């Protein structure tokens, strides 16, 4: 079970973080290719969020009289090939976390949620970080590396 790579995309589709964790995993690509991947995925995610089955016009109102808000469509969440699995976690602010793992990796949703917690604790609470800019936080790098090393050594 292996975590290969992590990509973080801001709400505008810009690449703000990318890191490979396993040398023998995925083929390496250039920084320019990562930028293209981030922009392309952002567009595909936006389109797939709009593709959903037709639902009833109005959900039934419960006894209390407050209507139930329908769940928003989430867009592309998982892409699995014979070589890797890509899981997307979309935050409420529109930031997307793309985690590339081995196809046999279990509990990827728990892993990506923990990575989001590290991001919230060490990037968003950093007074020197500017929103939607590339992430350059040493403490985030160290904690993330430690967490992924623990997963990859299982």
Coordinates of N, CA, C and O in Angstrom, one line a residue:
X1 N 0.9 -1.2 0.0 CA 0.0 0.0 0.0 C 0.9 1.2 0.0 O 1.8 1.4 0.9
X2 N 0.6 2.1 -1.0 CA 1.6 3.2 -1.2 C 0.8 4.5 -1.6 O -0.1 4.5 -2.4
X3 N 1.2 5.6 -1.0 CA 0.8 6.9 -1.4 C 1.9 7.5 -2.4 O 3.0 7.5 -2.0
X4 N 1.5 7.8 -3.6 CA 2.5 8.2 -4.6 C 2.7 9.7 -4.6 O 3.8 10.2 -4.6
X5 N 1.6 10.5 -4.6 CA 1.7 11.9 -4.8 C 0.5 12.7 -4.3 O -0.6 12.1 -4.1
X6 N 0.7 13.9 -4.0 CA -0.4 14.8 -3.5 C -0.3 16.1 -4.3 O 0.8 16.7 -4.6
X7 N -1.5 16.6 -4.8 CA -1.6 17.8 -5.5 C -2.7 18.6 -4.8 O -3.8 18.1 -4.5
X8 N -2.5 19.9 -4.6 CA -3.5 20.8 -4.0 C -3.8 21.9 -5.0 O -2.8 22.5 -5.5
X9 N -5.1 22.1 -5.3 CA -5.5 23.0 -6.3 C -6.4 24.1 -5.7 O -7.3 23.7 -4.9
X10 N -6.1 25.4 -5.9 CA -6.9 26.4 -5.3 C -8.3 26.5 -6.0 O -8.5 25.9 -7.0
X11 N -9.2 27.4 -5.5 CA -10.5 27.5 -6.0 C -10.6 28.0 -7.4 O -11.6 27.8 -8.1
X12 N -9.5 28.6 -7.9 CA -9.5 29.1 -9.3 C -8.9 28.2 -10.3 O -8.8 28.4 -11.4
X13 N -8.4 27.0 -9.8 CA -7.8 26.0 -10.6 C -6.3 26.1 -10.7 O -5.7 25.4 -11.5
X14 N -5.7 26.9 -9.9 CA -4.3 27.0 -9.9 C -3.6 26.0 -9.0 O -4.1 25.7 -7.9
X15 N -2.5 25.5 -9.4 CA -1.7 24.6 -8.6 C -1.0 25.3 -7.5 O -0.2 26.3 -7.7
X16 N -1.3 25.0 -6.2 CA -0.6 25.6 -5.1 C 0.4 24.7 -4.4 O 1.2 25.1 -3.5
X17 N 0.3 23.4 -4.6 CA 1.2 22.4 -4.0 C 1.2 21.1 -4.8 O 0.2 20.6 -5.2
X18 N 2.4 20.6 -4.9 CA 2.5 19.2 -5.5 C 3.8 18.6 -4.9 O 4.8 19.2 -4.6
X19 N 3.6 17.3 -4.6 CA 4.7 16.6 -3.9 C 4.6 15.1 -4.3 O 3.5 14.5 -4.2
X20 N 5.7 14.5 -4.6 CA 5.8 13.0 -4.8 C 6.4 12.4 -3.6 O 7.4 13.0 -3.1
X21 N 5.9 11.3 -3.2 CA 6.4 10.6 -2.0 C 7.1 9.3 -2.2 O 7.8 8.8 -1.4
X22 N 6.9 8.7 -3.4 CA 7.4 7.4 -3.7 C 8.1 7.4 -5.0 O 7.5 7.7 -6.0
X23 N 9.4 7.3 -5.0 CA 10.2 7.4 -6.2 C 9.9 6.4 -7.3 O 9.8 6.7 -8.5
X24 N 9.6 5.1 -6.9 CA 9.3 4.1 -7.9 C 7.9 4.0 -8.3 O 7.5 3.1 -9.0
X25 N 7.0 5.0 -7.9 CA 5.6 4.9 -8.2 C 5.2 5.4 -9.6 O 5.4 4.7 -10.6
X26 N 4.8 6.6 -9.7 CA 4.3 7.2 -10.9 C 5.5 7.8 -11.7 O 6.5 8.1 -11.1
X27 N 5.4 7.9 -13.0 CA 6.4 8.6 -13.8 C 6.5 10.0 -13.4 O 5.4 10.6 -13.1
X28 N 7.6 10.6 -13.4 CA 7.8 12.0 -13.1 C 7.4 12.8 -14.3 O 7.6 12.5 -15.4
X29 N 6.8 14.0 -13.9 CA 6.4 14.9 -15.0 C 6.9 16.3 -14.6 O 7.2 16.5 -13.4
X30 N 7.0 17.2 -15.5 CA 7.5 18.5 -15.3 C 6.5 19.4 -14.5 O 5.4 19.1 -14.4
X31 N 7.1 20.5 -14.0 CA 6.2 21.4 -13.3 C 5.1 22.0 -14.2 O 4.0 22.2 -13.8
X32 N 5.5 22.2 -15.4 CA 4.5 22.7 -16.4 C 3.4 21.7 -16.6 O 2.2 22.1 -16.7
X33 N 3.7 20.4 -16.6 CA 2.7 19.4 -16.7 C 1.8 19.4 -15.5 O 0.6 19.1 -15.6
X34 N 2.3 19.6 -14.3 CA 1.5 19.7 -13.1 C 0.5 20.8 -13.2 O -0.6 20.7 -12.8
X35 N 1.0 22.0 -13.7 CA 0.1 23.1 -13.9 C -1.0 22.8 -14.9 O -2.2 23.2 -14.6
X36 N -0.7 22.2 -16.0 CA -1.7 21.8 -16.9 C -2.7 20.8 -16.3 O -3.9 20.9 -16.5
X37 N -2.2 19.8 -15.6 CA -3.0 18.8 -14.9 C -4.0 19.5 -13.9 O -5.2 19.2 -13.9
X38 N -3.5 20.5 -13.1 CA -4.4 21.1 -12.2 C -5.5 21.9 -12.9 O -6.6 21.8 -12.5
X39 N -5.1 22.6 -13.9 CA -6.2 23.4 -14.6 C -7.2 22.5 -15.3 O -8.4 22.7 -15.3
X40 N -6.7 21.4 -15.9 CA -7.6 20.5 -16.6 C -8.5 19.8 -15.6 O -9.7 19.7 -15.8
X41 N -7.9 19.3 -14.5 CA -8.8 18.7 -13.5 C -9.8 19.6 -12.9 O -11.0 19.2 -12.7
X42 N -9.5 20.9 -12.7 CA -10.4 21.8 -12.2 C -11.6 22.0 -13.2 O -12.8 22.0 -12.7
X43 N -11.3 22.0 -14.5 CA -12.4 22.1 -15.5 C -13.3 20.9 -15.5 O -14.5 21.0 -15.6
X44 N -12.6 19.7 -15.5 CA -13.4 18.5 -15.5 C -14.2 18.3 -14.3 O -15.4 17.9 -14.3
X45 N -13.7 18.7 -13.1 CA -14.4 18.6 -11.9 C -15.7 19.5 -11.9 O -16.7 19.1 -11.5
X46 N -15.5 20.7 -12.5 CA -16.6 21.6 -12.6 C -17.7 21.1 -13.5 O -18.9 21.2 -13.2
X47 N -17.3 20.5 -14.6 CA -18.3 19.9 -15.5 C -19.0 18.7 -14.9 O -20.2 18.5 -15.0
X48 N -18.3 17.8 -14.3 CA -18.9 16.6 -13.7 C -19.7 17.0 -12.5 O -20.6 16.2 -12.1
X49 N -19.5 18.1 -11.8 CA -20.4 18.5 -10.7 C -21.8 18.9 -11.3 O -22.8 18.8 -10.5
X50 N -21.8 19.3 -12.5 CA -23.1 19.7 -13.1 C -23.8 18.5 -13.8 O -25.0 18.6 -14.1
X51 N -23.1 17.4 -14.0 CA -23.7 16.2 -14.6 C -24.3 15.4 -13.5 O -23.6 14.8 -12.7
X52 N -25.6 15.4 -13.4 CA -26.2 14.5 -12.3 C -27.6 14.1 -12.8 O -28.2 14.8 -13.6
X53 N -28.1 13.1 -12.2 CA -29.5 12.6 -12.6 C -30.5 13.7 -12.3 O -30.4 14.4 -11.4
X54 N -31.6 13.7 -13.1 CA -32.7 14.6 -12.8 C -33.4 14.1 -11.5 O -33.7 13.0 -11.4
X55 N -33.6 15.1 -10.6 CA -34.2 14.8 -9.4 C -35.7 15.3 -9.3 O -36.0 16.2 -10.2
X56 N -36.5 14.9 -8.4 CA -37.8 15.5 -8.3 C -37.8 17.0 -8.1 O -36.8 17.5 -7.6
X57 N -38.8 17.6 -8.6 CA -38.8 19.1 -8.5 C -38.7 19.6 -7.1 O -37.9 20.5 -6.9
X58 N -39.5 19.2 -6.2 CA -39.4 19.6 -4.8 C -39.4 18.5 -3.9 O -40.3 17.6 -3.9
X59 N -38.4 18.4 -3.0 CA -38.4 17.3 -2.0 C -39.5 17.5 -1.1 O -39.9 18.6 -0.8
X60 N -40.1 16.4 -0.5 CA -41.2 16.5 0.4 C -40.7 17.3 1.7 O -39.6 17.2 2.1
X61 N -41.6 18.2 2.1 CA -41.3 18.9 3.3 C -41.7 18.1 4.6 O -42.7 17.5 4.7
X62 N -40.7 18.0 5.5 CA -41.0 17.2 6.7 C -42.1 17.9 7.6 O -42.5 19.0 7.3
X63 N -42.4 17.2 8.7 CA -43.5 17.7 9.5 C -43.2 19.0 10.1 O -44.2 19.8 10.4
X64 N -42.0 19.4 10.4 CA -41.7 20.7 11.0 C -41.9 21.9 10.1 O -42.0 23.0 10.5
X65 N -42.1 21.6 8.8 CA -42.3 22.7 7.9 C -41.1 23.3 7.2 O -41.2 24.2 6.3
X66 N -39.9 22.9 7.6 CA -38.7 23.4 7.0 C -38.3 22.5 5.9 O -38.0 21.3 6.1
X67 N -38.2 23.0 4.6 CA -37.8 22.1 3.5 C -36.4 21.6 3.7 O -35.5 22.2 4.2
X68 N -36.2 20.4 3.1 CA -34.8 19.8 3.2 C -34.0 20.3 2.0 O -34.5 20.3 0.8
X69 N -32.8 20.8 2.2 CA -32.0 21.3 1.2 C -31.4 20.1 0.4 O -30.8 19.2 1.1
X70 N -31.5 20.0 -0.9 CA -30.8 18.9 -1.6 C -29.3 19.0 -1.5 O -28.7 20.0 -1.4
X71 N -28.7 17.8 -1.5 CA -27.3 17.7 -1.5 C -26.7 18.3 -2.8 O -27.2 17.9 -3.9
X72 N -25.7 19.1 -2.7 CA -25.1 19.6 -4.0 C -24.3 18.5 -4.6 O -23.8 17.6 -4.0
X73 N -24.2 18.5 -6.0 CA -23.5 17.5 -6.7 C -22.0 17.7 -6.4 O -21.5 18.8 -6.3
X74 N -21.3 16.6 -6.3 CA -19.9 16.7 -5.8 C -18.9 16.7 -6.9 O -17.7 17.1 -6.7
X75 N -19.2 16.3 -8.1 CA -18.2 16.2 -9.2 C -17.4 15.0 -9.1 O -17.7 14.0 -8.3
X76 N -16.3 14.9 -9.9 CA -15.4 13.7 -9.9 C -14.8 13.5 -8.6 O -14.1 14.4 -8.0
X77 N -14.9 12.4 -8.0 CA -14.3 12.1 -6.7 C -13.2 11.0 -6.8 O -12.2 11.1 -6.1
X78 N -13.4 10.0 -7.6 CA -12.4 8.9 -7.7 C -12.2 8.6 -9.2 O -13.1 8.4 -9.9
X79 N -10.9 8.4 -9.5 CA -10.5 7.9 -10.8 C -9.6 6.8 -10.6 O -8.5 6.9 -10.0
X80 N -9.9 5.6 -11.1 CA -9.1 4.4 -10.8 C -8.7 3.8 -12.1 O -9.5 3.6 -13.0
X81 N -7.4 3.5 -12.3 CA -6.8 2.8 -13.4 C -6.2 1.5 -12.9 O -6.3 1.2 -11.8
X82 N -5.6 0.8 -13.8 CA -4.9 -0.4 -13.4 C -3.6 -0.2 -12.7 O -3.1 -1.0 -12.0
X83 N -3.1 1.1 -12.7 CA -1.8 1.4 -12.1 C -1.9 2.3 -10.9 O -1.0 2.2 -10.0
X84 N -2.9 3.1 -10.8 CA -3.1 4.0 -9.6 C -4.5 4.4 -9.4 O -5.4 4.1 -10.3
X85 N -4.8 5.0 -8.3 CA -6.1 5.5 -7.9 C -5.9 7.0 -7.6 O -5.0 7.3 -6.8
X86 N -6.7 7.9 -8.1 CA -6.7 9.3 -7.8 C -8.0 9.6 -7.0 O -9.1 9.3 -7.5
X87 N -7.9 10.1 -5.8 CA -9.1 10.5 -5.0 C -9.0 12.0 -4.8 O -8.0 12.6 -4.5
X88 N -10.2 12.6 -5.0 CA -10.3 14.1 -4.9 C -11.1 14.4 -3.6 O -12.2 13.8 -3.4
X89 N -10.6 15.3 -2.8 CA -11.4 15.8 -1.7 C -11.6 17.3 -1.9 O -10.6 18.1 -2.0
X90 N -12.8 17.7 -2.1 CA -13.1 19.1 -2.4 C -13.6 19.8 -1.1 O -14.6 19.4 -0.5
X91 N -13.0 20.8 -0.7 CA -13.3 21.5 0.6 C -14.5 22.5 0.3 O -14.9 22.7 -0.8
X92 N -15.1 23.0 1.4 CA -16.2 23.9 1.3 C -15.8 25.2 0.6 O -16.6 25.9 0.0
X93 N -14.5 25.6 0.7 CA -14.0 26.8 0.0 C -13.5 26.6 -1.4 O -13.1 27.5 -2.1
X94 N -13.6 25.3 -1.9 CA -13.3 25.1 -3.3 C -11.9 24.6 -3.5 O -11.5 24.3 -4.7
X95 N -11.1 24.5 -2.5 CA -9.7 23.9 -2.6 C -9.9 22.4 -2.8 O -10.6 21.7 -2.1
X96 N -9.1 21.9 -3.7 CA -9.2 20.4 -4.1 C -7.9 19.8 -3.7 O -6.8 20.2 -4.0
X97 N -8.0 18.6 -3.0 CA -6.8 17.8 -2.7 C -6.9 16.5 -3.5 O -7.9 15.8 -3.5
X98 N -5.9 16.3 -4.4 CA -5.8 15.1 -5.2 C -4.7 14.2 -4.7 O -3.6 14.6 -4.6
X99 N -5.1 13.0 -4.3 CA -4.2 12.1 -3.7 C -4.1 10.9 -4.6 O -5.1 10.2 -5.0
X100 N -2.9 10.6 -5.1 CA -2.6 9.5 -6.0 C -2.0 8.3 -5.1 O -1.0 8.5 -4.5
X101 N -2.7 7.2 -5.2 CA -2.3 6.0 -4.4 C -2.2 4.8 -5.2 O -2.7 4.7 -6.4
X102 N -1.7 3.7 -4.6 CA -1.8 2.4 -5.2 C -3.3 1.9 -5.2 O -4.1 2.4 -4.4
X103 N -3.6 1.1 -6.1 CA -5.0 0.7 -6.2 C -5.5 -0.2 -5.0 O -6.6 -0.3 -4.7
X104 N -4.5 -0.7 -4.3 CA -4.8 -1.6 -3.1 C -4.9 -0.8 -1.8 O -5.1 -1.3 -0.8
X105 N -4.6 0.5 -1.9 CA -4.6 1.4 -0.7 C -6.0 1.4 -0.1 O -7.0 1.7 -0.8
X106 N -6.1 1.2 1.2 CA -7.4 1.2 1.9 C -7.5 2.5 2.7 O -6.5 3.2 3.0
X107 N -8.8 2.9 3.0 CA -9.1 4.1 3.8 C -8.5 5.4 3.2 O -7.9 6.2 4.0
X108 N -8.6 5.5 1.9 CA -8.0 6.7 1.3 C -8.7 8.0 1.7 O -8.1 9.0 1.9
X109 N -10.0 7.8 2.0 CA -10.8 9.0 2.5 C -10.3 9.5 3.8 O -10.3 10.7 4.1
X110 N -9.9 8.5 4.7 CA -9.4 8.9 6.0 C -8.0 9.6 5.8 O -7.7 10.6 6.5
X111 N -7.2 9.0 5.0 CA -5.9 9.6 4.7 C -6.0 11.0 4.2 O -5.3 11.9 4.6
X112 N -6.9 11.2 3.2 CA -7.0 12.6 2.6 C -7.6 13.6 3.6 O -7.2 14.7 3.6
X113 N -8.5 13.1 4.5 CA -9.0 14.0 5.5 C -8.0 14.4 6.5 O -7.9 15.5 7.0
X114 N -7.1 13.5 6.9 CA -5.9 13.8 7.8 C -5.0 14.8 7.1 O -4.5 15.7 7.8
X115 N -4.8 14.6 5.8 CA -3.9 15.6 5.1 C -4.6 17.0 5.1 O -3.9 18.0 5.3
X116 N -5.9 17.0 5.0 CA -6.6 18.3 5.0 C -6.5 18.9 6.4 O -6.3 20.1 6.6
X117 N -6.6 18.1 7.5 CA -6.4 18.6 8.8 C -5.0 19.2 9.0 O -4.9 20.2 9.7
X118 N -4.0 18.5 8.5 CA -2.6 19.1 8.5 C -2.6 20.4 7.8 O -1.9 21.4 8.3
X119 N -3.2 20.5 6.6 CA -3.3 21.7 5.9 C -3.9 22.8 6.7 O -3.4 24.0 6.7
X120 N -5.0 22.5 7.3 CA -5.8 23.5 8.1 C -4.9 24.0 9.3 O -4.9 25.2 9.6
X121 N -4.2 23.1 9.9 CA -3.5 23.4 11.1 C -2.2 24.1 10.8 O -1.8 25.1 11.5
X122 N -1.5 23.7 9.8 CA -0.1 24.3 9.5 C 0.0 25.3 8.4 O 1.0 26.0 8.3
X123 N -1.0 25.3 7.5 CA -0.9 26.3 6.4 C -1.9 27.4 6.7 O -1.5 28.6 6.7
X124 N -3.2 27.1 6.9 CA -4.2 28.1 7.0 C -4.0 28.9 8.3 O -4.4 30.1 8.4
X125 N -3.4 28.3 9.3 CA -3.2 29.1 10.6 C -1.8 29.8 10.6 O -1.5 30.4 11.6
X126 N -1.1 29.7 9.5 CA 0.2 30.3 9.4 C 0.0 31.8 9.1 O -0.6 32.1 8.0
X127 N 0.4 32.7 9.9 CA 0.1 34.2 9.6 C 0.9 34.7 8.4 O 0.6 35.7 7.8
X128 N 1.9 34.0 7.9 CA 2.7 34.4 6.8 C 2.2 33.8 5.4 O 2.8 34.1 4.4
X129 N 1.2 33.0 5.5 CA 0.7 32.3 4.3 C -0.4 33.2 3.7 O -1.3 33.7 4.4
X130 N -0.3 33.5 2.4 CA -1.3 34.3 1.7 C -2.3 33.3 0.9 O -1.8 32.4 0.2
X131 N -3.5 33.5 1.1 CA -4.5 32.6 0.5 C -4.4 32.4 -1.0 O -4.1 33.4 -1.7
X132 N -4.5 31.2 -1.5 CA -4.4 30.8 -2.9 C -3.0 31.0 -3.5 O -2.9 31.0 -4.7
X133 N -2.0 31.2 -2.7 CA -0.6 31.3 -3.2 C 0.0 29.9 -3.0 O -0.4 29.1 -2.2
X134 N 1.2 29.7 -3.6 CA 1.9 28.4 -3.4 C 2.2 28.2 -2.0 O 2.6 29.1 -1.2
X135 N 2.1 26.9 -1.5 CA 2.3 26.6 -0.1 C 3.8 26.4 0.1 O 4.5 25.6 -0.5
X136 N 4.4 27.2 1.0 CA 5.8 27.1 1.4 C 5.8 27.2 3.0 O 6.3 28.1 3.5
X137 N 5.3 26.1 3.6 CA 5.3 26.1 5.1 C 6.1 24.8 5.5 O 5.7 23.7 5.2
X138 N 7.2 25.1 6.2 CA 8.1 24.0 6.6 C 7.4 23.0 7.5 O 7.6 21.8 7.4
X139 N 6.7 23.5 8.5 CA 6.0 22.6 9.4 C 5.0 21.7 8.8 O 4.9 20.5 9.1
X140 N 4.3 22.2 7.8 CA 3.3 21.4 7.0 C 4.1 20.3 6.3 O 3.7 19.1 6.3
X141 N 5.2 20.7 5.6 CA 6.1 19.7 4.9 C 6.5 18.6 5.8 O 6.5 17.4 5.5
X142 N 7.0 19.0 7.0 CA 7.5 17.9 7.9 C 6.4 17.0 8.4 O 6.6 15.8 8.5
X143 N 5.3 17.6 8.8 CA 4.2 16.8 9.4 C 3.6 15.9 8.3 O 3.3 14.7 8.5
X144 N 3.5 16.4 7.1 CA 3.0 15.6 5.9 C 3.9 14.5 5.6 O 3.5 13.3 5.4
X145 N 5.2 14.8 5.5 CA 6.2 13.8 5.2 C 6.2 12.6 6.3 O 6.2 11.5 5.9
X146 N 6.1 13.0 7.5 CA 6.0 12.0 8.6 C 4.8 11.1 8.5 O 4.9 9.9 8.6
X147 N 3.7 11.8 8.2 CA 2.4 11.0 8.1 C 2.4 10.1 6.9 O 2.1 8.9 7.0
X148 N 2.9 10.5 5.8 CA 3.0 9.7 4.5 C 4.0 8.6 4.7 O 3.8 7.4 4.3
X149 N 5.1 8.9 5.3 CA 6.1 7.9 5.6 C 5.6 6.7 6.4 O 5.8 5.6 6.2
X150 N 4.8 7.1 7.4 CA 4.1 6.1 8.3 C 3.2 5.2 7.5 O 3.1 4.0 7.6
X151 N 2.4 5.8 6.5 CA 1.5 5.0 5.7 C 2.2 4.1 4.7 O 1.9 3.0 4.6
X152 N 3.3 4.7 4.1 CA 4.0 3.9 3.1 C 4.9 2.8 3.7 O 5.3 1.9 3.0
X153 N 5.1 2.8 5.0 CA 5.9 1.8 5.6 C 5.1 0.6 6.1 O 5.6 -0.3 6.6
X154 N 3.8 0.7 6.0 CA 2.9 -0.4 6.5 C 3.0 -1.5 5.6 O 3.2 -1.5 4.5

